[in-house]
Coordinates of C-alpha atoms in Angstrom, one line a residue:
M1 CA 137.8 -26.8 -29.1
K2 CA 136.7 -29.7 -26.9
V3 CA 137.9 -29.6 -23.3
L4 CA 138.0 -32.7 -21.1
V5 CA 137.9 -32.2 -17.3
A6 CA 138.6 -35.0 -14.8
V7 CA 136.9 -34.7 -11.4
K8 CA 137.1 -36.8 -8.3
R9 CA 134.7 -37.7 -5.6
V10 CA 136.3 -37.1 -2.1
V11 CA 135.4 -36.5 1.5
D12 CA 134.2 -32.9 1.8
Y13 CA 137.1 -30.7 2.9
N14 CA 135.0 -29.4 6.0
V15 CA 134.7 -33.0 7.4
K16 CA 137.0 -34.2 10.0
V17 CA 138.3 -37.5 8.7
R18 CA 138.0 -40.6 11.0
V19 CA 140.1 -43.8 10.6
K20 CA 138.4 -47.2 10.9
A21 CA 138.8 -49.1 14.1
D22 CA 140.8 -51.8 12.3
N23 CA 143.0 -49.3 10.6
S24 CA 142.1 -50.6 7.2
G25 CA 141.2 -47.2 5.8
V26 CA 139.1 -44.0 6.2
D27 CA 135.6 -44.4 7.6
L28 CA 133.2 -43.2 4.9
A29 CA 130.0 -44.2 6.6
N30 CA 127.5 -41.3 6.6
V31 CA 130.2 -38.9 5.6
K32 CA 129.5 -35.9 3.3
M33 CA 131.2 -36.3 -0.1
S34 CA 132.0 -33.5 -2.5
M35 CA 134.0 -32.7 -5.7
N36 CA 137.8 -32.4 -5.0
P37 CA 138.5 -28.6 -4.6
F38 CA 141.2 -28.6 -7.2
C39 CA 138.7 -30.3 -9.6
E40 CA 136.2 -27.5 -9.0
I41 CA 139.0 -25.1 -10.1
A42 CA 139.5 -27.3 -13.3
V43 CA 135.8 -27.2 -14.1
E44 CA 135.6 -23.4 -13.5
E45 CA 138.6 -22.8 -15.9
A46 CA 136.9 -24.9 -18.6
V47 CA 133.7 -22.9 -18.2
R48 CA 135.5 -19.6 -18.4
L49 CA 137.2 -20.9 -21.6
K50 CA 133.8 -21.6 -23.0
E51 CA 132.4 -18.3 -22.0
K52 CA 135.3 -16.6 -23.9
G53 CA 134.4 -18.5 -27.0
V54 CA 137.6 -20.6 -26.9
A55 CA 136.0 -23.9 -25.9
S56 CA 133.0 -25.3 -27.8
E57 CA 132.3 -28.4 -25.6
I58 CA 133.1 -29.3 -22.1
V59 CA 133.1 -33.1 -21.2
V60 CA 133.6 -34.0 -17.5
V61 CA 134.8 -37.5 -16.5
S62 CA 135.0 -39.2 -13.2
I63 CA 136.3 -42.6 -12.1
G64 CA 134.6 -44.2 -9.1
P65 CA 131.4 -45.7 -7.7
T66 CA 127.9 -45.0 -9.0
A67 CA 127.5 -42.3 -6.3
A68 CA 130.1 -40.3 -8.3
Q69 CA 127.3 -39.3 -10.6
E70 CA 126.5 -36.6 -7.9
Q71 CA 129.7 -34.9 -8.5
L72 CA 129.3 -35.1 -12.3
R73 CA 125.9 -33.5 -12.1
T74 CA 127.4 -30.7 -10.0
A75 CA 130.0 -30.2 -12.8
L76 CA 127.1 -30.2 -15.4
A77 CA 125.3 -27.6 -13.3
L78 CA 128.4 -25.4 -13.3
G79 CA 128.5 -25.4 -17.1
A80 CA 129.8 -28.6 -18.5
D81 CA 127.8 -30.0 -21.5
R82 CA 128.0 -33.8 -20.8
A83 CA 129.6 -36.3 -18.5
V84 CA 131.2 -39.7 -18.5
L85 CA 131.5 -42.0 -15.5
V86 CA 133.9 -44.9 -15.6
E87 CA 132.3 -47.0 -12.9
S88 CA 134.6 -48.9 -10.5
N89 CA 134.3 -49.7 -6.9
D90 CA 137.9 -50.7 -6.6
E91 CA 140.6 -48.7 -4.8
L92 CA 142.5 -47.3 -7.8
N93 CA 146.0 -45.9 -7.7
S94 CA 147.2 -42.9 -9.8
L95 CA 148.5 -45.1 -12.7
A96 CA 145.2 -47.0 -13.0
V97 CA 143.4 -43.7 -13.1
A98 CA 145.7 -42.3 -15.7
K99 CA 145.3 -45.4 -17.9
L100 CA 141.5 -45.1 -17.7
L101 CA 141.7 -41.4 -18.5
K102 CA 144.0 -42.2 -21.5
A103 CA 141.3 -44.5 -22.8
V104 CA 138.7 -41.7 -22.4
V105 CA 141.1 -39.2 -24.1
D106 CA 141.5 -41.7 -27.0
K107 CA 137.7 -42.0 -27.2
E108 CA 136.8 -38.2 -27.0
Q109 CA 139.9 -36.7 -28.7
P110 CA 139.9 -33.4 -26.7
Q111 CA 142.3 -30.6 -27.6
L112 CA 142.8 -29.7 -23.9
V113 CA 142.6 -31.8 -20.8
I114 CA 142.3 -30.0 -17.4
L115 CA 142.8 -31.8 -14.0
G116 CA 143.2 -30.7 -10.5
K117 CA 146.9 -30.9 -9.5
Q118 CA 146.1 -33.3 -6.7
A119 CA 143.2 -34.8 -4.7
I120 CA 142.8 -33.9 -1.0
D121 CA 142.3 -37.5 0.0
S122 CA 145.5 -39.2 -1.4
D123 CA 147.5 -36.0 -2.1
N124 CA 149.6 -37.9 -4.7
N125 CA 150.0 -35.2 -7.4
Q126 CA 150.7 -37.9 -10.0
T127 CA 147.7 -38.5 -12.3
G128 CA 148.2 -35.5 -14.6
Q129 CA 151.9 -36.2 -15.1
M130 CA 151.2 -39.9 -15.7
L131 CA 148.5 -39.0 -18.2
G132 CA 150.9 -36.7 -20.0
A133 CA 153.4 -39.6 -20.2
L134 CA 150.8 -42.1 -21.5
T135 CA 149.3 -39.8 -24.2
G136 CA 152.5 -38.0 -25.2
Y137 CA 150.7 -34.7 -24.8
A138 CA 152.5 -31.5 -23.6
Q139 CA 151.7 -30.7 -20.1
G140 CA 151.7 -27.7 -17.8
T141 CA 151.4 -28.4 -14.1
F142 CA 150.5 -26.1 -11.2
A143 CA 148.8 -23.6 -13.4
S144 CA 148.0 -20.2 -11.9
K145 CA 147.1 -18.7 -15.4
V146 CA 145.9 -20.3 -18.6
E147 CA 145.7 -18.5 -22.0
V148 CA 144.8 -20.2 -25.3
A149 CA 146.3 -18.6 -28.3
G150 CA 145.7 -20.3 -31.7
D151 CA 147.2 -23.8 -31.5
K152 CA 149.0 -23.2 -28.3
V153 CA 148.1 -22.7 -24.7
N154 CA 150.3 -20.5 -22.4
V155 CA 150.4 -21.8 -18.9
T156 CA 151.9 -19.8 -16.1
R157 CA 153.2 -22.2 -13.5
E158 CA 153.9 -21.7 -9.8
I159 CA 157.4 -22.9 -9.0
D160 CA 159.9 -22.5 -6.1
G161 CA 161.6 -19.4 -7.7
G162 CA 158.3 -17.6 -8.5
L163 CA 156.4 -18.0 -11.8
Q164 CA 157.3 -19.8 -15.0
T165 CA 155.3 -19.5 -18.3
V166 CA 155.4 -22.3 -20.8
A167 CA 153.9 -22.5 -24.3
L168 CA 152.3 -25.9 -25.0
S169 CA 151.3 -27.1 -28.4
L170 CA 147.7 -28.5 -28.4
P171 CA 146.6 -31.1 -27.6
A172 CA 147.8 -30.5 -24.0
I173 CA 147.3 -31.3 -20.4
V174 CA 147.0 -28.7 -17.7
T175 CA 146.8 -29.3 -13.9
T176 CA 145.4 -26.5 -11.8
D177 CA 146.7 -24.8 -8.7
L178 CA 144.7 -22.8 -6.1
R179 CA 145.3 -19.4 -7.5
L180 CA 144.1 -20.1 -11.0
N181 CA 140.6 -18.9 -10.2
E182 CA 137.7 -18.9 -7.8
P183 CA 135.0 -21.5 -8.6
R184 CA 131.4 -20.3 -8.8
Y185 CA 128.3 -21.6 -7.2
A186 CA 125.7 -23.6 -9.2
S187 CA 122.4 -21.8 -9.5
L188 CA 119.2 -23.6 -8.8
P189 CA 118.0 -23.3 -12.5
N190 CA 121.3 -24.8 -13.7
I191 CA 121.1 -27.6 -11.1
M192 CA 117.7 -28.5 -12.6
K193 CA 118.9 -28.3 -16.1
A194 CA 121.9 -30.5 -15.2
K195 CA 119.5 -33.5 -14.5
K196 CA 118.7 -33.6 -18.2
K197 CA 122.2 -33.4 -19.6
P198 CA 123.7 -36.6 -20.9
L199 CA 125.7 -38.8 -18.6
E200 CA 127.4 -41.9 -20.1
T201 CA 128.5 -44.8 -17.9
L202 CA 131.4 -47.0 -19.0
T203 CA 133.4 -49.7 -17.3
P204 CA 137.2 -50.4 -17.3
D205 CA 136.6 -53.6 -19.3
A206 CA 134.6 -51.7 -21.9
L207 CA 137.6 -49.3 -22.3
G208 CA 140.0 -52.3 -22.4
V209 CA 142.0 -51.2 -19.3
T210 CA 143.2 -53.5 -16.6
I211 CA 143.0 -51.8 -13.2
T212 CA 144.9 -54.4 -11.1
S213 CA 146.8 -52.3 -8.5
T214 CA 150.5 -52.9 -7.8
V215 CA 150.1 -51.0 -4.6
K216 CA 148.4 -52.3 -1.4
T217 CA 147.4 -50.2 1.6
L218 CA 148.7 -51.9 4.7
K219 CA 147.6 -49.6 7.4
V220 CA 146.0 -46.2 7.9
E221 CA 146.6 -44.3 11.1
A222 CA 145.4 -40.9 12.4
P223 CA 148.1 -38.3 13.2
A224 CA 149.6 -38.5 16.6
A225 CA 147.8 -36.2 19.1
R226 CA 149.7 -33.1 20.0
S227 CA 149.6 -31.1 23.2
A228 CA 148.1 -27.6 23.0
G229 CA 150.3 -24.6 22.5
I230 CA 151.1 -22.1 25.3
K231 CA 151.5 -18.3 25.4
V232 CA 154.7 -16.7 26.7
K233 CA 155.0 -13.3 28.2
S234 CA 158.4 -12.3 26.8
V235 CA 161.1 -13.2 24.3
A236 CA 163.4 -14.3 27.2
E237 CA 160.7 -16.8 28.4
L238 CA 160.3 -18.1 24.8
V239 CA 164.0 -18.7 24.5
E240 CA 164.2 -20.4 27.8
K241 CA 161.4 -22.8 26.9
L242 CA 162.9 -23.5 23.5
K243 CA 166.3 -24.2 25.1
N244 CA 165.3 -26.2 28.2
E245 CA 161.9 -27.7 27.4
A246 CA 161.7 -28.2 23.6
K247 CA 165.5 -28.5 23.5
V248 CA 165.7 -27.1 20.0
L249 CA 168.2 -24.4 20.7

């Protein structure tokens, strides 16, 4: 079974994000970039499926600038077999990304597609669902457990009421949640081996996909500064402050 995993290059989660002076976007100058944490979980799940003998090949794909090869090499070091970079310097919305992934899916014909449920930069939580609509594949979102059984994949989903298990007919799309697994670290020997693994570079034009965006970012602002919290000595003092100062009671 071939597994396709989509990964995204984002600002490292440990970095405090700064907004540009002209409010046109996030300042990325000299900022550490990493693989999106939910994408790390997706790669880990694919590798575990291969270790169980369920998956025969893992292909990782990323859409972004040339520098995104760094994140693809990381995925290769973690256990993926080969990588595909759809090179684009444009600011792509979720639909454009889903269309490009659809073209890669048509080209690769995987039986299972695994994505992170969302990226920590845009927080849209849309690409997996849009890809499901474009491909017509069954989809299981917010997965906390994935089990492949024959021509089906059972996905345990995290929902408001608890857990829901759905059986999806392959080919299928799964988006990963935090509790699905704990990603491993790449060993130095595997990092060295990853440098020799194949990495194919494509363009949106080569895939026949138009990436013109229908959404334009008008302004990006940092969250409003909040005053520091205080400690109170008693419940009575807390109630008094909530009533007279915060005026929420």
